[in-house]
């Protein structure tokens, strides 16, 4: 059995766990714990502390694993471990919380430094009324026009599929260009 | 008691030293968040480098900005330490003058675990199988 993996990363509460849950064929193996910080508890009740783990069986010989990283900075020692050997990575950004954009940028730079693998950035929660426009987010995140920046709703399987496909197209394009 | 002849005692306010130390630690953390790796290179954004007031140190960094030069190399050339180069690059990033890129020609060996096979054609076939599967979800 051959296995490959992709990593889903991003700041706290960006929607990484939901993203993986939307396409994983198994219940996501999650390491959620109740949040102790009052400020963070106002955003959500529990958060990932080690990783999320989802699986998509491609055929009888090939399985894709999806790993979600913990979003809180104090668990960043897990990032490098999870990123080893990844095909590519997805940076999730909460479109409704501009206060997390700076951290998203920092996470993106950290993962780019870990490995020269292709990546895409997903603007999550685009279905909410107070979501930022994609162009405004691209500007705020200082993303180059060549970087794929995709609208996403982590609970909507179709948009999750689009994000995964765009990452795979990037991986294929890099392979074909000899990268 | 008087100090020995070869020493000069200087009175320092301990509180100020602690505050300054704490400030420098915070600054270091913030710079590391913004620029996690000095192995990356810099390139100018589309914004023209006109009518900007740069310090001598900033010009020294700017003059070596090239997609082939990592920040570490620029720092070594200019005899700057990690915090000095990060501080200058941070300022240039905030001004929107530069962006961080992977250095041209940087050879990072692909982790042998990335693909279960090292054959390029088999790797492409594997990615195509993944694409077909995701489309069918």
mmCIF file of C-alpha atoms in Angstrom:
data_model
loop_
_atom_site.group_PDB
_atom_site.id
_atom_site.type_symbol
_atom_site.label_atom_id
_atom_site.label_comp_id
_atom_site.label_asym_id
_atom_site.label_seq_id
_atom_site.Cartn_x
_atom_site.Cartn_y
_atom_site.Cartn_z
ATOM 1 C CA UNK A 1 0.000 0.000 0.000
ATOM 2 C CA UNK A 2 1.386 3.413 -1.033
ATOM 3 C CA UNK A 3 0.634 6.487 1.038
ATOM 4 C CA UNK A 4 1.050 10.196 0.412
ATOM 5 C CA UNK A 5 0.119 13.132 2.585
ATOM 6 C CA UNK A 6 -0.957 16.744 2.465
ATOM 7 C CA UNK A 7 -0.952 19.200 5.328
ATOM 8 C CA UNK A 8 -3.692 21.675 6.215
ATOM 9 C CA UNK A 9 -2.401 24.536 8.305
ATOM 10 C CA UNK A 10 -3.448 28.015 9.399
ATOM 11 C CA UNK A 11 -4.145 30.091 12.497
ATOM 12 C CA UNK A 12 -6.355 29.144 15.411
ATOM 13 C CA UNK A 13 -10.002 28.632 14.399
ATOM 14 C CA UNK A 14 -9.347 28.984 10.666
ATOM 15 C CA UNK A 15 -11.392 25.840 9.934
ATOM 16 C CA UNK A 16 -8.707 23.195 9.417
ATOM 17 C CA UNK A 17 -10.506 20.406 11.284
ATOM 18 C CA UNK A 18 -13.789 21.071 9.438
ATOM 19 C CA UNK A 19 -11.942 21.149 6.119
ATOM 20 C CA UNK A 20 -10.548 17.660 6.683
ATOM 21 C CA UNK A 21 -13.848 16.374 8.058
ATOM 22 C CA UNK A 22 -15.640 17.431 4.861
ATOM 23 C CA UNK A 23 -13.687 15.026 2.648
ATOM 24 C CA UNK A 24 -12.267 12.372 4.942
ATOM 25 C CA UNK A 25 -13.813 8.933 4.557
ATOM 26 C CA UNK A 26 -13.102 8.166 8.192
ATOM 27 C CA UNK A 27 -14.141 10.154 11.213
ATOM 28 C CA UNK A 28 -11.284 12.561 11.673
ATOM 29 C CA UNK A 29 -8.879 11.388 14.330
ATOM 30 C CA UNK A 30 -8.818 14.593 16.247
ATOM 31 C CA UNK A 31 -6.917 15.752 19.317
ATOM 32 C CA UNK A 32 -9.316 18.427 20.478
ATOM 33 C CA UNK A 33 -9.065 19.766 23.999
ATOM 34 C CA UNK A 34 -11.147 22.323 25.855
ATOM 35 C CA UNK A 35 -9.702 25.799 25.556
ATOM 36 C CA UNK A 36 -8.309 27.252 28.756
ATOM 37 C CA UNK A 37 -7.797 30.854 27.636
ATOM 38 C CA UNK A 38 -10.949 33.021 28.085
ATOM 39 C CA UNK A 39 -10.079 35.109 25.012
ATOM 40 C CA UNK A 40 -9.779 32.061 22.775
ATOM 41 C CA UNK A 41 -12.803 30.378 24.373
ATOM 42 C CA UNK A 42 -14.922 33.252 23.097
ATOM 43 C CA UNK A 43 -14.080 32.036 19.561
ATOM 44 C CA UNK A 44 -14.670 28.307 20.119
ATOM 45 C CA UNK A 45 -14.886 25.736 22.908
ATOM 46 C CA UNK A 46 -12.221 23.231 21.885
ATOM 47 C CA UNK A 47 -9.124 23.277 19.710
ATOM 48 C CA UNK A 48 -6.647 20.880 18.108
ATOM 49 C CA UNK A 49 -3.527 20.373 20.200
ATOM 50 C CA UNK A 50 -1.522 17.765 18.281
ATOM 51 C CA UNK A 51 -3.038 17.102 14.872
ATOM 52 C CA UNK A 52 -6.098 16.101 12.896
ATOM 53 C CA UNK A 53 -5.913 13.092 10.700
ATOM 54 C CA UNK A 54 -8.157 12.247 7.764
ATOM 55 C CA UNK A 55 -7.950 9.677 5.008
ATOM 56 C CA UNK A 56 -9.025 9.353 1.381
ATOM 57 C CA UNK A 57 -8.529 5.964 -0.248
ATOM 58 C CA UNK A 58 -7.644 6.488 -3.907
ATOM 59 C CA UNK A 59 -7.578 2.845 -4.968
ATOM 60 C CA UNK A 60 -6.419 -0.450 -3.561
ATOM 61 C CA UNK A 61 -2.772 0.639 -3.796
ATOM 62 C CA UNK A 62 -2.885 4.296 -2.829
ATOM 63 C CA UNK A 63 -4.117 6.292 0.168
ATOM 64 C CA UNK A 64 -4.010 10.046 0.720
ATOM 65 C CA UNK A 65 -3.641 11.203 4.307
ATOM 66 C CA UNK A 66 -4.649 14.693 5.344
ATOM 67 C CA UNK A 67 -2.951 16.118 8.407
ATOM 68 C CA UNK A 68 -4.260 19.220 10.126
ATOM 69 C CA UNK A 69 -1.825 21.166 12.281
ATOM 70 C CA UNK A 70 -2.627 22.758 15.617
ATOM 71 C CA UNK A 71 -3.363 26.441 15.107
ATOM 72 C CA UNK A 72 -2.076 27.785 18.374
ATOM 73 C CA UNK A 73 1.484 29.035 18.291
ATOM 74 C CA UNK A 74 2.506 27.166 21.414
ATOM 75 C CA UNK A 75 2.003 23.863 19.601
ATOM 76 C CA UNK A 76 4.184 24.856 16.647
ATOM 77 C CA UNK A 77 6.743 22.172 17.482
ATOM 78 C CA UNK A 78 4.259 19.815 15.754
ATOM 79 C CA UNK A 79 4.393 21.724 12.478
ATOM 80 C CA UNK A 80 7.786 20.580 11.277
ATOM 81 C CA UNK A 81 7.062 16.996 12.286
ATOM 82 C CA UNK A 82 3.795 16.986 10.344
ATOM 83 C CA UNK A 83 5.275 18.723 7.310
ATOM 84 C CA UNK A 84 7.951 16.121 6.679
ATOM 85 C CA UNK A 85 7.355 14.366 3.386
ATOM 86 C CA UNK A 86 4.217 16.298 2.458
ATOM 87 C CA UNK A 87 3.188 16.553 -1.207
ATOM 88 C CA UNK A 88 1.963 20.072 -0.622
ATOM 89 C CA UNK A 89 0.143 22.195 1.908
ATOM 90 C CA UNK A 90 -2.937 24.349 2.295
ATOM 91 C CA UNK A 91 -3.005 27.487 4.420
ATOM 92 C CA UNK A 92 -6.488 28.178 5.752
ATOM 93 C CA UNK A 93 -7.394 31.751 6.633
ATOM 94 C CA UNK A 94 -10.587 32.849 8.391
ATOM 95 C CA UNK A 95 -12.039 35.529 6.078
ATOM 96 C CA UNK A 96 -13.971 37.091 8.960
ATOM 97 C CA UNK A 97 -11.050 37.572 11.374
ATOM 98 C CA UNK A 98 -8.547 40.064 9.965
ATOM 99 C CA UNK A 99 -6.686 40.004 13.269
ATOM 100 C CA UNK A 100 -5.427 36.530 12.261
ATOM 101 C CA UNK A 101 -4.108 37.548 8.813
ATOM 102 C CA UNK A 102 -0.699 38.470 10.142
ATOM 103 C CA UNK A 103 -0.346 35.102 11.837
ATOM 104 C CA UNK A 104 -1.523 33.324 8.686
ATOM 105 C CA UNK A 105 1.224 35.090 6.770
ATOM 106 C CA UNK A 106 3.769 34.019 9.365
ATOM 107 C CA UNK A 107 2.585 30.381 9.218
ATOM 108 C CA UNK A 108 2.795 30.458 5.435
ATOM 109 C CA UNK A 109 6.387 31.694 5.574
ATOM 110 C CA UNK A 110 7.271 29.054 8.164
ATOM 111 C CA UNK A 111 5.921 26.220 6.020
ATOM 112 C CA UNK A 112 7.578 27.580 2.888
ATOM 113 C CA UNK A 113 10.855 27.417 4.740
ATOM 114 C CA UNK A 114 10.274 23.803 5.835
ATOM 115 C CA UNK A 115 9.886 22.395 2.339
ATOM 116 C CA UNK A 116 9.864 23.605 -1.277
ATOM 117 C CA UNK A 117 6.503 21.988 -1.956
ATOM 118 C CA UNK A 118 3.589 23.636 -3.762
ATOM 119 C CA UNK A 119 0.886 25.290 -1.666
ATOM 120 C CA UNK A 120 -2.408 27.117 -1.980
ATOM 121 C CA UNK A 121 -4.119 29.554 0.360
ATOM 122 C CA UNK A 122 -7.830 29.103 1.139
ATOM 123 C CA UNK A 123 -10.035 31.976 2.286
ATOM 124 C CA UNK A 124 -12.436 30.129 4.555
ATOM 125 C CA UNK A 125 -15.904 31.199 5.780
ATOM 126 C CA UNK A 126 -16.649 33.055 2.550
ATOM 127 C CA UNK A 127 -20.327 32.285 3.113
ATOM 128 C CA UNK A 128 -20.501 34.633 6.103
ATOM 129 C CA UNK A 129 -21.724 38.189 5.764
ATOM 130 C CA UNK A 130 -18.679 39.798 7.309
ATOM 131 C CA UNK A 131 -16.179 37.844 5.192
ATOM 132 C CA UNK A 132 -13.528 39.973 3.524
ATOM 133 C CA UNK A 133 -13.384 40.151 -0.269
ATOM 134 C CA UNK A 134 -10.773 37.868 -1.825
ATOM 135 C CA UNK A 135 -8.881 40.762 -3.443
ATOM 136 C CA UNK A 136 -8.754 42.700 -0.175
ATOM 137 C CA UNK A 137 -7.514 39.613 1.655
ATOM 138 C CA UNK A 138 -4.837 38.975 -0.945
ATOM 139 C CA UNK A 139 -3.613 42.521 -0.442
ATOM 140 C CA UNK A 140 -3.727 42.284 3.367
ATOM 141 C CA UNK A 141 -1.908 38.940 3.326
ATOM 142 C CA UNK A 142 0.662 40.334 0.863
ATOM 143 C CA UNK A 143 0.177 37.348 -1.442
ATOM 144 C CA UNK A 144 1.863 37.448 -4.810
ATOM 145 C CA UNK A 145 -0.548 37.356 -7.741
ATOM 146 C CA UNK A 146 0.959 33.985 -8.740
ATOM 147 C CA UNK A 147 -0.092 32.358 -5.456
ATOM 148 C CA UNK A 148 -3.391 30.490 -5.764
ATOM 149 C CA UNK A 149 -5.813 32.122 -3.327
ATOM 150 C CA UNK A 150 -9.149 30.329 -3.302
ATOM 151 C CA UNK A 151 -12.537 31.042 -1.754
ATOM 152 C CA UNK A 152 -13.627 28.240 0.533
ATOM 153 C CA UNK A 153 -16.310 27.092 2.933
ATOM 154 C CA UNK A 154 -14.752 24.302 4.968
ATOM 155 C CA UNK A 155 -18.121 22.663 5.650
ATOM 156 C CA UNK A 156 -18.966 22.582 1.932
ATOM 157 C CA UNK A 157 -17.452 19.502 0.316
ATOM 158 C CA UNK A 158 -17.415 21.040 -3.165
ATOM 159 C CA UNK A 159 -15.277 24.025 -2.230
ATOM 160 C CA UNK A 160 -12.959 21.758 -0.224
ATOM 161 C CA UNK A 161 -12.599 19.533 -3.287
ATOM 162 C CA UNK A 162 -11.761 22.596 -5.413
ATOM 163 C CA UNK A 163 -9.005 23.625 -3.015
ATOM 164 C CA UNK A 164 -7.508 20.117 -2.974
ATOM 165 C CA UNK A 165 -7.694 19.895 -6.754
ATOM 166 C CA UNK A 166 -5.994 23.252 -7.231
ATOM 167 C CA UNK A 167 -3.163 22.084 -4.988
ATOM 168 C CA UNK A 168 -2.843 18.856 -6.986
ATOM 169 C CA UNK A 169 -2.805 20.819 -10.259
ATOM 170 C CA UNK A 170 0.033 22.929 -8.831
ATOM 171 C CA UNK A 171 1.938 19.804 -7.818
ATOM 172 C CA UNK A 172 1.483 18.348 -11.296
ATOM 173 C CA UNK A 173 2.494 21.609 -12.988
ATOM 174 C CA UNK A 174 5.663 21.789 -10.905
ATOM 175 C CA UNK A 175 6.524 18.201 -11.782
ATOM 176 C CA UNK A 176 5.972 18.872 -15.467
ATOM 177 C CA UNK A 177 8.153 21.980 -15.334
ATOM 178 C CA UNK A 178 10.893 19.810 -13.871
ATOM 179 C CA UNK A 179 10.650 21.296 -10.365
ATOM 180 C CA UNK B 1 33.911 49.736 50.339
ATOM 181 C CA UNK B 2 35.813 51.209 47.392
ATOM 182 C CA UNK B 3 36.187 49.147 44.197
ATOM 183 C CA UNK B 4 39.638 47.783 43.268
ATOM 184 C CA UNK B 5 41.853 50.203 41.324
ATOM 185 C CA UNK B 6 41.392 48.368 38.035
ATOM 186 C CA UNK B 7 37.582 48.453 38.182
ATOM 187 C CA UNK B 8 35.027 51.196 37.724
ATOM 188 C CA UNK B 9 31.665 50.581 39.314
ATOM 189 C CA UNK B 10 28.636 51.853 37.411
ATOM 190 C CA UNK B 11 25.273 52.186 39.084
ATOM 191 C CA UNK B 12 22.463 50.774 36.944
ATOM 192 C CA UNK B 13 18.745 50.702 37.573
ATOM 193 C CA UNK B 14 17.835 47.000 37.648
ATOM 194 C CA UNK B 15 14.199 47.686 36.747
ATOM 195 C CA UNK B 16 15.199 49.461 33.527
ATOM 196 C CA UNK B 17 17.495 46.602 32.558
ATOM 197 C CA UNK B 18 14.683 44.083 33.047
ATOM 198 C CA UNK B 19 12.244 46.205 31.044
ATOM 199 C CA UNK B 20 14.755 46.620 28.211
ATOM 200 C CA UNK B 21 15.531 42.891 28.234
ATOM 201 C CA UNK B 22 11.853 42.090 28.091
ATOM 202 C CA UNK B 23 11.335 44.561 25.213
ATOM 203 C CA UNK B 24 14.188 43.011 23.248
ATOM 204 C CA UNK B 25 12.774 39.509 23.782
ATOM 205 C CA UNK B 26 9.369 40.619 22.482
ATOM 206 C CA UNK B 27 10.983 42.279 19.490
ATOM 207 C CA UNK B 28 12.980 39.120 18.739
ATOM 208 C CA UNK B 29 9.842 36.972 18.931
ATOM 209 C CA UNK B 30 7.950 39.290 16.619
ATOM 210 C CA UNK B 31 10.806 39.393 14.107
ATOM 211 C CA UNK B 32 11.043 35.605 14.142
ATOM 212 C CA UNK B 33 7.306 35.315 13.560
ATOM 213 C CA UNK B 34 7.500 37.623 10.581
ATOM 214 C CA UNK B 35 10.729 36.197 9.130
ATOM 215 C CA UNK B 36 11.013 32.595 10.342
ATOM 216 C CA UNK B 37 13.907 31.601 8.062
ATOM 217 C CA UNK B 38 16.905 33.533 6.798
ATOM 218 C CA UNK B 39 17.437 30.875 4.117
ATOM 219 C CA UNK B 40 14.810 32.626 1.991
ATOM 220 C CA UNK B 41 15.610 35.387 -0.516
ATOM 221 C CA UNK B 42 14.068 38.780 -1.208
ATOM 222 C CA UNK B 43 12.748 40.404 -4.326
ATOM 223 C CA UNK B 44 11.479 43.883 -4.979
ATOM 224 C CA UNK B 45 7.737 44.314 -5.327
ATOM 225 C CA UNK B 46 6.260 46.165 -8.259
ATOM 226 C CA UNK B 47 6.300 49.355 -6.218
ATOM 227 C CA UNK B 48 9.117 51.545 -7.581
ATOM 228 C CA UNK B 49 11.950 52.346 -5.200
ATOM 229 C CA UNK B 50 11.526 56.109 -5.542
ATOM 230 C CA UNK B 51 11.208 58.835 -2.945
ATOM 231 C CA UNK B 52 11.973 56.502 -0.083
ATOM 232 C CA UNK B 53 14.244 57.481 2.751
ATOM 233 C CA UNK B 54 16.454 54.603 3.674
ATOM 234 C CA UNK B 55 19.209 54.502 6.258
ATOM 235 C CA UNK B 56 22.747 53.534 5.332
ATOM 236 C CA UNK B 57 22.177 50.058 6.804
ATOM 237 C CA UNK B 58 18.981 49.631 4.799
ATOM 238 C CA UNK B 59 20.746 50.666 1.581
ATOM 239 C CA UNK B 60 23.458 48.109 2.306
ATOM 240 C CA UNK B 61 20.802 45.404 2.442
ATOM 241 C CA UNK B 62 18.831 46.766 -0.527
ATOM 242 C CA UNK B 63 21.926 46.751 -2.715
ATOM 243 C CA UNK B 64 22.201 42.972 -2.355
ATOM 244 C CA UNK B 65 18.534 42.135 -2.901
ATOM 245 C CA UNK B 66 18.390 39.558 -5.623
ATOM 246 C CA UNK B 67 16.383 36.333 -5.902
ATOM 247 C CA UNK B 68 19.694 34.435 -5.830
ATOM 248 C CA UNK B 69 20.857 35.833 -2.482
ATOM 249 C CA UNK B 70 19.428 34.436 0.735
ATOM 250 C CA UNK B 71 18.922 36.815 3.659
ATOM 251 C CA UNK B 72 21.616 34.872 5.482
ATOM 252 C CA UNK B 73 24.094 35.613 2.686
ATOM 253 C CA UNK B 74 23.135 39.294 2.664
ATOM 254 C CA UNK B 75 23.655 39.431 6.425
ATOM 255 C CA UNK B 76 27.056 37.722 6.194
ATOM 256 C CA UNK B 77 28.184 40.045 3.412
ATOM 257 C CA UNK B 78 27.165 43.071 5.452
ATOM 258 C CA UNK B 79 28.521 41.618 8.707
ATOM 259 C CA UNK B 80 25.094 41.810 10.330
ATOM 260 C CA UNK B 81 23.757 39.443 12.937
ATOM 261 C CA UNK B 82 20.387 37.677 12.724
ATOM 262 C CA UNK B 83 18.440 40.327 14.571
ATOM 263 C CA UNK B 84 19.955 43.229 12.604
ATOM 264 C CA UNK B 85 19.078 41.729 9.209
ATOM 265 C CA UNK B 86 15.596 40.707 10.415
ATOM 266 C CA UNK B 87 14.947 44.231 11.715
ATOM 267 C CA UNK B 88 15.874 45.814 8.386
ATOM 268 C CA UNK B 89 13.967 43.265 6.295
ATOM 269 C CA UNK B 90 10.927 43.707 8.551
ATOM 270 C CA UNK B 91 10.980 47.444 7.857
ATOM 271 C CA UNK B 92 11.262 46.866 4.104
ATOM 272 C CA UNK B 93 8.408 44.330 4.217
ATOM 273 C CA UNK B 94 6.181 46.698 6.151
ATOM 274 C CA UNK B 95 6.910 49.438 3.633
ATOM 275 C CA UNK B 96 5.813 47.038 0.880
ATOM 276 C CA UNK B 97 9.148 47.371 -0.895
ATOM 277 C CA UNK B 98 10.173 43.728 -0.848
ATOM 278 C CA UNK B 99 8.690 40.274 -0.517
ATOM 279 C CA UNK B 100 10.140 37.001 0.650
ATOM 280 C CA UNK B 101 10.723 34.340 -1.985
ATOM 281 C CA UNK B 102 12.473 30.996 -2.220
ATOM 282 C CA UNK B 103 16.015 31.587 -3.542
ATOM 283 C CA UNK B 104 16.522 30.872 -7.215
ATOM 284 C CA UNK B 105 18.450 27.695 -7.795
ATOM 285 C CA UNK B 106 18.008 26.612 -4.204
ATOM 286 C CA UNK B 107 18.315 22.849 -4.217
ATOM 287 C CA UNK B 108 16.443 21.288 -1.362
ATOM 288 C CA UNK B 109 16.491 17.524 -1.641
ATOM 289 C CA UNK B 110 12.963 16.197 -1.864
ATOM 290 C CA UNK B 111 12.190 14.137 1.161
ATOM 291 C CA UNK B 112 12.344 10.488 0.112
ATOM 292 C CA UNK B 113 9.058 10.010 1.922
ATOM 293 C CA UNK B 114 7.162 12.529 -0.251
ATOM 294 C CA UNK B 115 6.462 9.972 -2.974
ATOM 295 C CA UNK B 116 6.505 6.222 -2.498
ATOM 296 C CA UNK B 117 8.407 6.000 -5.806
ATOM 297 C CA UNK B 118 11.342 7.976 -7.206
ATOM 298 C CA UNK B 119 10.319 7.366 -10.820
ATOM 299 C CA UNK B 120 9.044 10.690 -12.251
ATOM 300 C CA UNK B 121 6.478 9.098 -14.548
ATOM 301 C CA UNK B 122 5.082 6.991 -11.717
ATOM 302 C CA UNK B 123 4.922 10.128 -9.552
ATOM 303 C CA UNK B 124 2.877 11.936 -12.227
ATOM 304 C CA UNK B 125 0.606 8.943 -12.574
ATOM 305 C CA UNK B 126 0.102 8.942 -8.815
ATOM 306 C CA UNK B 127 -0.868 12.636 -8.807
ATOM 307 C CA UNK B 128 -3.274 12.046 -11.691
ATOM 308 C CA UNK B 129 -4.889 9.198 -9.738
ATOM 309 C CA UNK B 130 -5.289 11.539 -6.779
ATOM 310 C CA UNK B 131 -6.920 14.153 -9.027
ATOM 311 C CA UNK B 132 -9.378 11.616 -10.432
ATOM 312 C CA UNK B 133 -10.270 10.421 -6.950
ATOM 313 C CA UNK B 134 -10.835 13.905 -5.534
ATOM 314 C CA UNK B 135 -12.996 14.843 -8.531
ATOM 315 C CA UNK B 136 -15.126 11.770 -7.884
ATOM 316 C CA UNK B 137 -15.704 12.519 -4.195
#
